[in-house]
mmCIF file of C-alpha atoms in Angstrom:
data_model
loop_
_atom_site.group_PDB
_atom_site.id
_atom_site.type_symbol
_atom_site.label_atom_id
_atom_site.label_comp_id
_atom_site.label_asym_id
_atom_site.label_seq_id
_atom_site.Cartn_x
_atom_site.Cartn_y
_atom_site.Cartn_z
ATOM 1 C CA MET A 63 0.000 0.000 0.000
ATOM 2 C CA LYS A 64 2.832 2.357 0.886
ATOM 3 C CA ILE A 65 4.627 1.694 -2.399
ATOM 4 C CA ALA A 66 1.416 2.233 -4.372
ATOM 5 C CA CYS A 67 0.895 5.611 -2.695
ATOM 6 C CA LEU A 68 4.487 6.622 -3.404
ATOM 7 C CA LEU A 69 4.189 5.585 -7.056
ATOM 8 C CA MET A 70 0.941 7.552 -7.359
ATOM 9 C CA LEU A 71 2.648 10.596 -5.846
ATOM 10 C CA LEU A 72 5.538 10.176 -8.303
ATOM 11 C CA PHE A 73 3.124 9.948 -11.241
ATOM 12 C CA LEU A 74 1.214 13.033 -10.094
ATOM 13 C CA SER A 75 4.392 15.051 -9.630
ATOM 14 C CA ILE A 76 5.570 14.160 -13.142
ATOM 15 C CA LEU A 77 2.147 15.091 -14.491
ATOM 16 C CA VAL A 78 2.241 18.457 -12.723
ATOM 17 C CA SER A 79 5.741 19.125 -14.051
ATOM 18 C CA LEU A 80 4.505 18.458 -17.592
ATOM 19 C CA LEU A 81 1.495 20.759 -17.206
ATOM 20 C CA THR A 82 3.044 23.757 -15.453
ATOM 21 C CA GLY A 83 5.438 26.305 -16.844
ATOM 22 C CA SER A 84 5.513 29.664 -18.567
ATOM 23 C CA VAL A 85 3.099 28.237 -21.167
ATOM 24 C CA PRO A 86 0.223 26.504 -19.355
ATOM 25 C CA ILE A 87 -0.950 23.239 -20.921
ATOM 26 C CA THR A 88 -4.283 21.557 -20.235
ATOM 27 C CA MET A 89 -4.784 17.823 -19.765
ATOM 28 C CA ASN A 90 -6.433 17.506 -23.183
ATOM 29 C CA GLU A 91 -3.543 19.301 -24.868
ATOM 30 C CA LEU A 92 -1.062 17.059 -23.062
ATOM 31 C CA ARG A 93 -2.964 13.961 -24.181
ATOM 32 C CA GLU A 94 -2.879 15.210 -27.784
ATOM 33 C CA VAL A 95 0.824 15.988 -27.589
ATOM 34 C CA LEU A 96 1.691 12.578 -26.136
ATOM 35 C CA SER A 97 -0.307 10.899 -28.902
ATOM 36 C CA LEU A 98 1.632 13.064 -31.432
ATOM 37 C CA GLU A 99 -1.512 14.819 -32.691
ATOM 38 C CA GLY A 100 -1.214 18.191 -30.983
ATOM 39 C CA ASP A 101 -0.075 21.648 -31.951
ATOM 40 C CA TYR A 102 3.547 21.779 -33.135
ATOM 41 C CA ARG A 103 4.391 24.549 -30.661
ATOM 42 C CA LEU A 104 3.062 22.540 -27.715
ATOM 43 C CA MET A 105 4.748 19.372 -28.977
ATOM 44 C CA THR A 106 8.073 21.195 -28.992
ATOM 45 C CA ILE A 107 7.543 22.505 -25.468
ATOM 46 C CA VAL A 108 6.506 19.164 -23.994
ATOM 47 C CA LEU A 109 8.671 16.707 -25.928
ATOM 48 C CA ASP A 110 11.845 18.802 -26.140
ATOM 49 C CA ILE A 111 11.821 20.633 -22.803
ATOM 50 C CA ARG A 112 9.417 19.371 -20.156
ATOM 51 C CA LEU A 113 9.480 15.601 -20.690
ATOM 52 C CA PRO A 114 13.300 15.306 -20.776
ATOM 53 C CA ARG A 115 13.513 17.538 -17.689
ATOM 54 C CA SER A 116 11.047 15.338 -15.801
ATOM 55 C CA LEU A 117 12.712 12.082 -16.840
ATOM 56 C CA LEU A 118 16.160 13.416 -15.960
ATOM 57 C CA ALA A 119 14.900 14.520 -12.542
ATOM 58 C CA LEU A 120 13.482 11.017 -12.023
ATOM 59 C CA MET A 121 16.796 9.373 -12.941
ATOM 60 C CA VAL A 122 18.869 11.762 -10.817
ATOM 61 C CA GLY A 123 16.588 11.185 -7.837
ATOM 62 C CA ALA A 124 16.875 7.424 -8.236
ATOM 63 C CA GLY A 125 20.651 7.708 -8.492
ATOM 64 C CA VAL A 126 20.875 9.809 -5.343
ATOM 65 C CA ALA A 127 18.656 7.311 -3.509
ATOM 66 C CA VAL A 128 20.837 4.368 -4.553
ATOM 67 C CA ALA A 129 24.002 6.259 -3.631
ATOM 68 C CA GLY A 130 22.598 7.170 -0.223
ATOM 69 C CA ALA A 131 21.491 3.618 0.498
ATOM 70 C CA SER A 132 24.861 2.201 -0.544
ATOM 71 C CA ILE A 133 26.777 4.734 1.577
ATOM 72 C CA GLN A 134 24.613 3.902 4.598
ATOM 73 C CA GLY A 135 25.149 0.203 3.975
ATOM 74 C CA LEU A 136 28.890 0.687 3.495
ATOM 75 C CA PHE A 137 29.309 2.434 6.828
ATOM 76 C CA ARG A 138 26.862 0.036 8.529
ATOM 77 C CA ASN A 139 24.558 2.834 9.564
ATOM 78 C CA PRO A 140 21.629 1.365 11.527
ATOM 79 C CA LEU A 141 19.259 3.755 9.740
ATOM 80 C CA ALA A 142 19.846 1.746 6.546
ATOM 81 C CA ASP A 143 17.992 -1.292 7.888
ATOM 82 C CA PRO A 144 14.685 -1.923 6.116
#
């Protein structure tokens, strides 16, 4: 249950990062862009700027989490226990 809530929170935060910015995008416009049927201007904004930024943030966060867990395990920190 905890993991499902965290995954839902992750999905919602990625969705918010795709929708917000200097050019606001609605859910319908985002759906059209992700299905490659939207306006060219919005496709450029989402596919070239916002989506790579969100995916890179996801990968960096995962990397920092793995690094932190391995450092805690390396130094036998009791906080690293599951």
